[in-house]
mmCIF file of C-alpha atoms in Angstrom:
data_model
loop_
_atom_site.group_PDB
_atom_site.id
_atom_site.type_symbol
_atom_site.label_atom_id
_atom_site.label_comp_id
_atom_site.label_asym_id
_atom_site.label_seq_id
_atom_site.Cartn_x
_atom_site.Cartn_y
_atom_site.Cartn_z
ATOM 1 C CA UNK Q 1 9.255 18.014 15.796
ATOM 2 C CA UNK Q 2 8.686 15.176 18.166
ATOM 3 C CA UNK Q 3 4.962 15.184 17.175
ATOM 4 C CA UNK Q 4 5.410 15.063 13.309
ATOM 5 C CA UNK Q 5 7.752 12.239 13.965
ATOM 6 C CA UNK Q 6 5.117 9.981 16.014
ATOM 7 C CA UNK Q 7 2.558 11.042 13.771
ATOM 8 C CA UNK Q 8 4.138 10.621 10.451
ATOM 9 C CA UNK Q 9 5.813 7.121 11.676
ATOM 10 C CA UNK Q 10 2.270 6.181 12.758
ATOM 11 C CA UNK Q 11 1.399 6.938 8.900
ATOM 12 C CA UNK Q 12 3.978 4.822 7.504
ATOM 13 C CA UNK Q 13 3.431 2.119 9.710
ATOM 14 C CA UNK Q 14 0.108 2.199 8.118
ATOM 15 C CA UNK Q 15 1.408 1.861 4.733
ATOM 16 C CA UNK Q 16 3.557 -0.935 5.215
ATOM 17 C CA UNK Q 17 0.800 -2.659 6.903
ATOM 18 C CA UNK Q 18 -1.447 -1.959 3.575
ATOM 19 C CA UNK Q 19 0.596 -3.317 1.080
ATOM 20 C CA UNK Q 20 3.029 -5.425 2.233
ATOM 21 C CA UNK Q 21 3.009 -8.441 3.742
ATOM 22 C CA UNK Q 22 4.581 -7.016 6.919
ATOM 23 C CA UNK Q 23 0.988 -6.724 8.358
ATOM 24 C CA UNK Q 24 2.011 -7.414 11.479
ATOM 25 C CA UNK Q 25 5.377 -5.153 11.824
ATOM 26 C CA UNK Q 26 3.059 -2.077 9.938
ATOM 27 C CA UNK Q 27 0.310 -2.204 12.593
ATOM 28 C CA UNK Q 28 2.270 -2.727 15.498
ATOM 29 C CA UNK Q 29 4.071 0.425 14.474
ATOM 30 C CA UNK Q 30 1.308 2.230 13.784
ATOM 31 C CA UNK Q 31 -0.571 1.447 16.773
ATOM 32 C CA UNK Q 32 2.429 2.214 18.896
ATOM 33 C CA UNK Q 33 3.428 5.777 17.042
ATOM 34 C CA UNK Q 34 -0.004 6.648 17.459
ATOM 35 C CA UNK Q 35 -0.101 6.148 21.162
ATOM 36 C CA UNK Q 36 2.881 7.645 22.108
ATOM 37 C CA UNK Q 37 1.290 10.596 19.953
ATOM 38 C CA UNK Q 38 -1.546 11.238 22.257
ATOM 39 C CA UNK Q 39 0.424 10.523 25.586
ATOM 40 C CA UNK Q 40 2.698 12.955 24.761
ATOM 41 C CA UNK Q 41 0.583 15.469 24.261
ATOM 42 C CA UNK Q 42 -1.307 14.414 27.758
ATOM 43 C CA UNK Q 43 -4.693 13.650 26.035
ATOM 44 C CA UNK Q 44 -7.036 12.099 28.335
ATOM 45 C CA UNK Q 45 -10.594 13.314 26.046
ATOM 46 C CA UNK Q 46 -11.168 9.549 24.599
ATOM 47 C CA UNK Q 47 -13.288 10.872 22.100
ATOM 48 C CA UNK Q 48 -10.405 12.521 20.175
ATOM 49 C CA UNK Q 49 -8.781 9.501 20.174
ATOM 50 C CA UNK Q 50 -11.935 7.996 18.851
ATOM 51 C CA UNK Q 51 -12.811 10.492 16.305
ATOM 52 C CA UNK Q 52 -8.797 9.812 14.679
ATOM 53 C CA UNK Q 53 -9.267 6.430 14.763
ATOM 54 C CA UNK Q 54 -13.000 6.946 13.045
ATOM 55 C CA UNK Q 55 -10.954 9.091 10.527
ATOM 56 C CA UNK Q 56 -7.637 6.747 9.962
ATOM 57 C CA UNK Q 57 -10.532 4.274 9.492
ATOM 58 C CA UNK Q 58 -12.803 6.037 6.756
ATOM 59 C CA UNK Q 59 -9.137 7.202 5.238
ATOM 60 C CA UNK Q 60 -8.275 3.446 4.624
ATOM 61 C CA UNK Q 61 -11.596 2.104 3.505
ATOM 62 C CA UNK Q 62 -11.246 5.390 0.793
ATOM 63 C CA UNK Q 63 -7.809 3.960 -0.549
ATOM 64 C CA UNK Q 64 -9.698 0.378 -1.711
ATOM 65 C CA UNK Q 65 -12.228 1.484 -3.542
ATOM 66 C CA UNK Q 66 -11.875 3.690 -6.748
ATOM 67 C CA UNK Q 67 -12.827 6.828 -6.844
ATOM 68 C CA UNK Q 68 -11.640 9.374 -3.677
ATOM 69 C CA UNK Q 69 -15.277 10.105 -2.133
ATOM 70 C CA UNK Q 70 -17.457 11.125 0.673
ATOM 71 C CA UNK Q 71 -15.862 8.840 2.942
ATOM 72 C CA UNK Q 72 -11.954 9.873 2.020
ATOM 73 C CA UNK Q 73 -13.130 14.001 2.904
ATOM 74 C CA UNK Q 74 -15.171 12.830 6.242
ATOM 75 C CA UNK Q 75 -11.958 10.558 6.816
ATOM 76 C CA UNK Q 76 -9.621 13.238 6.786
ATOM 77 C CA UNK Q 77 -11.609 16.189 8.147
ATOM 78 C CA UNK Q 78 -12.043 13.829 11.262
ATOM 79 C CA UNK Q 79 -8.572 13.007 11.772
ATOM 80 C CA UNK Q 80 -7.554 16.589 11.451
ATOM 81 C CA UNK Q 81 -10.538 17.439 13.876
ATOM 82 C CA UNK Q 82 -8.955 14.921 16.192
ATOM 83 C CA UNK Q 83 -4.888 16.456 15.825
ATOM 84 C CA UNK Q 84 -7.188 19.695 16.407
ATOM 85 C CA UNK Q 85 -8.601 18.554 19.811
ATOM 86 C CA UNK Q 86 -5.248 17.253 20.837
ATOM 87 C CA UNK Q 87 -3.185 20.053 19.927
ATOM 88 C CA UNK Q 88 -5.208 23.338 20.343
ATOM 89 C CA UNK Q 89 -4.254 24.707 17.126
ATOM 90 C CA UNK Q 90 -5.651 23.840 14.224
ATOM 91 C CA UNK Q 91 -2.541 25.027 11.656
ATOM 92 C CA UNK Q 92 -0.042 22.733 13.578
ATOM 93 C CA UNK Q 93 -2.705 20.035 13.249
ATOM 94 C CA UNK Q 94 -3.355 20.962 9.618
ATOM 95 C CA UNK Q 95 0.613 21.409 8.963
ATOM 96 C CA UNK Q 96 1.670 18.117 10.709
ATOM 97 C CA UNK Q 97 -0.981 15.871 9.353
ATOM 98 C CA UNK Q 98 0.474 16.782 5.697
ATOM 99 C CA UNK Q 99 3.863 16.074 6.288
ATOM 100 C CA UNK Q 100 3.221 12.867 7.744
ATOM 101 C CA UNK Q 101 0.376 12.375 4.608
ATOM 102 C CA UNK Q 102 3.646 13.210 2.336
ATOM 103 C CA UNK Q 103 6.227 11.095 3.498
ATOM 104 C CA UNK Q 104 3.805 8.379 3.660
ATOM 105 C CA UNK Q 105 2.946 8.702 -0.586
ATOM 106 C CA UNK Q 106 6.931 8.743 -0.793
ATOM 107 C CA UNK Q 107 7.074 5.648 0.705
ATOM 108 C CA UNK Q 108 3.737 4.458 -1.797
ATOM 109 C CA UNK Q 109 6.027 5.574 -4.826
ATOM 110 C CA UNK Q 110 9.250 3.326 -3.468
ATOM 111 C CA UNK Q 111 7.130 0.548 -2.036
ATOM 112 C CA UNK Q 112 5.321 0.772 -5.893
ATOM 113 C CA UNK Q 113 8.675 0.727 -8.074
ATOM 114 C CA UNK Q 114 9.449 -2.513 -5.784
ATOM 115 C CA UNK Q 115 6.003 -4.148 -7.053
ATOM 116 C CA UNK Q 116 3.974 -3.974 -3.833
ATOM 117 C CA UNK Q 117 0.785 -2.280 -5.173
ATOM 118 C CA UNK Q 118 -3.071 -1.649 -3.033
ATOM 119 C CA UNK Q 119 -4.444 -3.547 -5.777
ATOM 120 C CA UNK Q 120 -2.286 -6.633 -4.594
ATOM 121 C CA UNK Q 121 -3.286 -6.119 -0.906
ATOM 122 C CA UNK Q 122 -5.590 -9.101 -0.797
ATOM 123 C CA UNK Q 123 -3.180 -11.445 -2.646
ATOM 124 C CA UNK Q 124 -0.491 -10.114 -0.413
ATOM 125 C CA UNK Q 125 -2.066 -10.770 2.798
ATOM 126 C CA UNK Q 126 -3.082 -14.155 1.802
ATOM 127 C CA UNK Q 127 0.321 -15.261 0.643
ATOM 128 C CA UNK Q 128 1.805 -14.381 3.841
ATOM 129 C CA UNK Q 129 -0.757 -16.174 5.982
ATOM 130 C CA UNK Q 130 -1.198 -19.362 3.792
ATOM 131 C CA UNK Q 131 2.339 -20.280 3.628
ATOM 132 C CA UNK Q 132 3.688 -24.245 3.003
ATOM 133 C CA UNK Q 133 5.480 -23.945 6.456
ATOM 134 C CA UNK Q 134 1.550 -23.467 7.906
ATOM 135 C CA UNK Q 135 0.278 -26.413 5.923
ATOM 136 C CA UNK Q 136 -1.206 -24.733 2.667
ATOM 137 C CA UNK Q 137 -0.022 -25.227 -1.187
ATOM 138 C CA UNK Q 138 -0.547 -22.796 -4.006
ATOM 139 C CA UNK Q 139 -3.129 -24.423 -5.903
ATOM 140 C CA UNK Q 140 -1.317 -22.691 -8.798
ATOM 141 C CA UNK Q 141 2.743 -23.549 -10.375
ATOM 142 C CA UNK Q 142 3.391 -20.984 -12.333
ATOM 143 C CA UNK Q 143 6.631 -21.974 -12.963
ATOM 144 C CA UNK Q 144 5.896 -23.090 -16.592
ATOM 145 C CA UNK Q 145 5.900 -20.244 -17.850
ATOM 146 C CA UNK Q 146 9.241 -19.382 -17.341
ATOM 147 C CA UNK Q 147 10.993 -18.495 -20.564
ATOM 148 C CA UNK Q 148 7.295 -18.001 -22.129
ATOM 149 C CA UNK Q 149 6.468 -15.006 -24.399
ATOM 150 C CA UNK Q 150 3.164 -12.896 -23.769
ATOM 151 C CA UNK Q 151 1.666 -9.516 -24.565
ATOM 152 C CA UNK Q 152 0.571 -7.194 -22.220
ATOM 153 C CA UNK Q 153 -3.028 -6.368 -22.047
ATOM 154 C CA UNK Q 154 -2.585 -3.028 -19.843
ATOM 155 C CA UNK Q 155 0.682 -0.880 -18.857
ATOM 156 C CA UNK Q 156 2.850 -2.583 -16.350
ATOM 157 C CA UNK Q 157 3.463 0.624 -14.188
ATOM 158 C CA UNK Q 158 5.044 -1.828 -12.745
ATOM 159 C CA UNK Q 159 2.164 -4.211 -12.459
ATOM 160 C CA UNK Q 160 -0.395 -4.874 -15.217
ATOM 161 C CA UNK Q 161 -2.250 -7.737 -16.910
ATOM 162 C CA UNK Q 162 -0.683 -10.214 -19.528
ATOM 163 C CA UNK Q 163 -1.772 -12.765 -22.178
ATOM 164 C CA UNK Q 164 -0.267 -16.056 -22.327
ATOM 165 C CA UNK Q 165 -1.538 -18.469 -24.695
ATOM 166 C CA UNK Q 166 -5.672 -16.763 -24.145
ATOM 167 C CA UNK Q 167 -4.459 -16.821 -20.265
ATOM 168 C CA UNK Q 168 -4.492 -13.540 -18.533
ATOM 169 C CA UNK Q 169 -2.367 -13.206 -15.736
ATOM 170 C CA UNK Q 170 -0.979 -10.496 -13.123
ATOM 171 C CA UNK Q 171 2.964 -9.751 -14.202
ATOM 172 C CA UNK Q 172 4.783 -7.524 -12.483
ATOM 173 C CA UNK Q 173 7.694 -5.650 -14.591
ATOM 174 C CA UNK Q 174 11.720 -5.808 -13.930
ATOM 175 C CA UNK Q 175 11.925 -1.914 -12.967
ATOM 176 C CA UNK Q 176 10.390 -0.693 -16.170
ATOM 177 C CA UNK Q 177 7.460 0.395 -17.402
ATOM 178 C CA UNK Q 178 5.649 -1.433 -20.064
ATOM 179 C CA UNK Q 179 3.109 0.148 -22.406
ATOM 180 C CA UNK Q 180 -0.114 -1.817 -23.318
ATOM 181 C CA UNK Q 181 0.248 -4.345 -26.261
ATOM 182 C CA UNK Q 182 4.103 -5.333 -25.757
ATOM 183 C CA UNK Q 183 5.809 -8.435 -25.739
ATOM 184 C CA UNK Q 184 7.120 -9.237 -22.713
ATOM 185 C CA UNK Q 185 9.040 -12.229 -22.012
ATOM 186 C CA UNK Q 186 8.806 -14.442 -18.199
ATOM 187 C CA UNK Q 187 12.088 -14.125 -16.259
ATOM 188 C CA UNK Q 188 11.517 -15.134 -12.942
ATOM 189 C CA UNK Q 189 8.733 -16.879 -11.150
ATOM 190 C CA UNK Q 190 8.174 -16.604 -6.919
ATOM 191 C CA UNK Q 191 5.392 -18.246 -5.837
ATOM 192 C CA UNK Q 192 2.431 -16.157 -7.651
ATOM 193 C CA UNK Q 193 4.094 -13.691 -8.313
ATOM 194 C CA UNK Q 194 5.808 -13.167 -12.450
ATOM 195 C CA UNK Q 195 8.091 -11.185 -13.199
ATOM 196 C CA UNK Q 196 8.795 -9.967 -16.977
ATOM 197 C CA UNK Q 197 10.289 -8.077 -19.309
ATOM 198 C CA UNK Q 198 10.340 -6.313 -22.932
ATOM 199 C CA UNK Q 199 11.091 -8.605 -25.298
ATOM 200 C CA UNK Q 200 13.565 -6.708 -27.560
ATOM 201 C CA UNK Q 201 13.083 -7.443 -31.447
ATOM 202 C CA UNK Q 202 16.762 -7.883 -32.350
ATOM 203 C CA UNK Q 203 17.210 -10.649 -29.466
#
């Protein structure tokens, strides 16, 4: 049990690393889960180690671009290979690998109704480096818009694109989702991030 608990932490800590702006905090968790992985399990062949970080590696790259390719299946046949080396026996390494795979997608479905997204990874990284308490300014206020009626251009699932006034911004929904061609309504503005909701007819 010990194992699937190092080796499914060390998946989650990948997570939060990947789309939240707890970077830091995900990778150090990761990097540490992993590690204690291996040492437990008295590993001293580097190359497995290599060949799982090869695979976590390819995995990752897989998850930013669209379509699950060549490089997700070589990403996860290495890591298993790797749990294989390490383990000598390739159903544990098979059977803890997708527990740790499913509790990390659990945590992608409550990290996802809270807004955080892999589509907003690059937005998210950069508003938690380039902060006003480091010396940088949005070059964007947003705040304007609050109160401002728009109509979504895609389904806020719970992110999507709006129109305001032939602008078309990223909105992120008030635990809802929003189909494509609704008015939505501006209810809260953080930084660059907008947050909306249906606009109901009979208001």
């Amino acid at each position: 049990m010990l194992n699937i608990a190092l080796l499914s932490i060390g998946f989650l800590g990948l997570v939060i690393a990947a789309i939240t702006p707890r970077s830091t905090l995900g990778g150090a968790i990761s990097l540490l889960s992993f590690a204690a992985y291996f040492f437990m399990n008295e590993n001293d062949e580097w190359y497995t180690i290599i060949i799982f970080i090869l695979g976590i590696s390819l995995l990752i790259f897989e998850v930013f671009i669209p379509d699950f390719g060549i490089a997700g299946i070589i990403g996860i046949l290495l890591i298993i290979f790797g749990l294989y080396q390490t383990l000598g026996d390739l159903g544990q390494a098979i059977r803890d690998l997708s527990i740790a795979v499913l509790l990390s997608v659990g945590l992608v479905i409550v990290l996802a109704k809270k807004g955080y997204s892999f589509d907003n990874f690059s937005k998210l990284v950069l508003n938690n480096d380039l902060t006003s308490e480091r010396g940088f300014l949005s070059s964007i206020d947003y705040s304007s818009l609050l109160g401002q009626t728009g109509k979504t251009l895609t389904a806020l699932r719970p992110t999507g694109k709006a129109l305001f006034e032939e602008i078309t911004l990223d909105v992120l929904s008030q635990n809802e989702r929003i189909e494509e061609n609704v008015l939505v309504e501006v209810i809260k503005v953080e930084g660059s991030k907008i947050i909306v909701r249906r606009v109901v007819e009979n208001e």
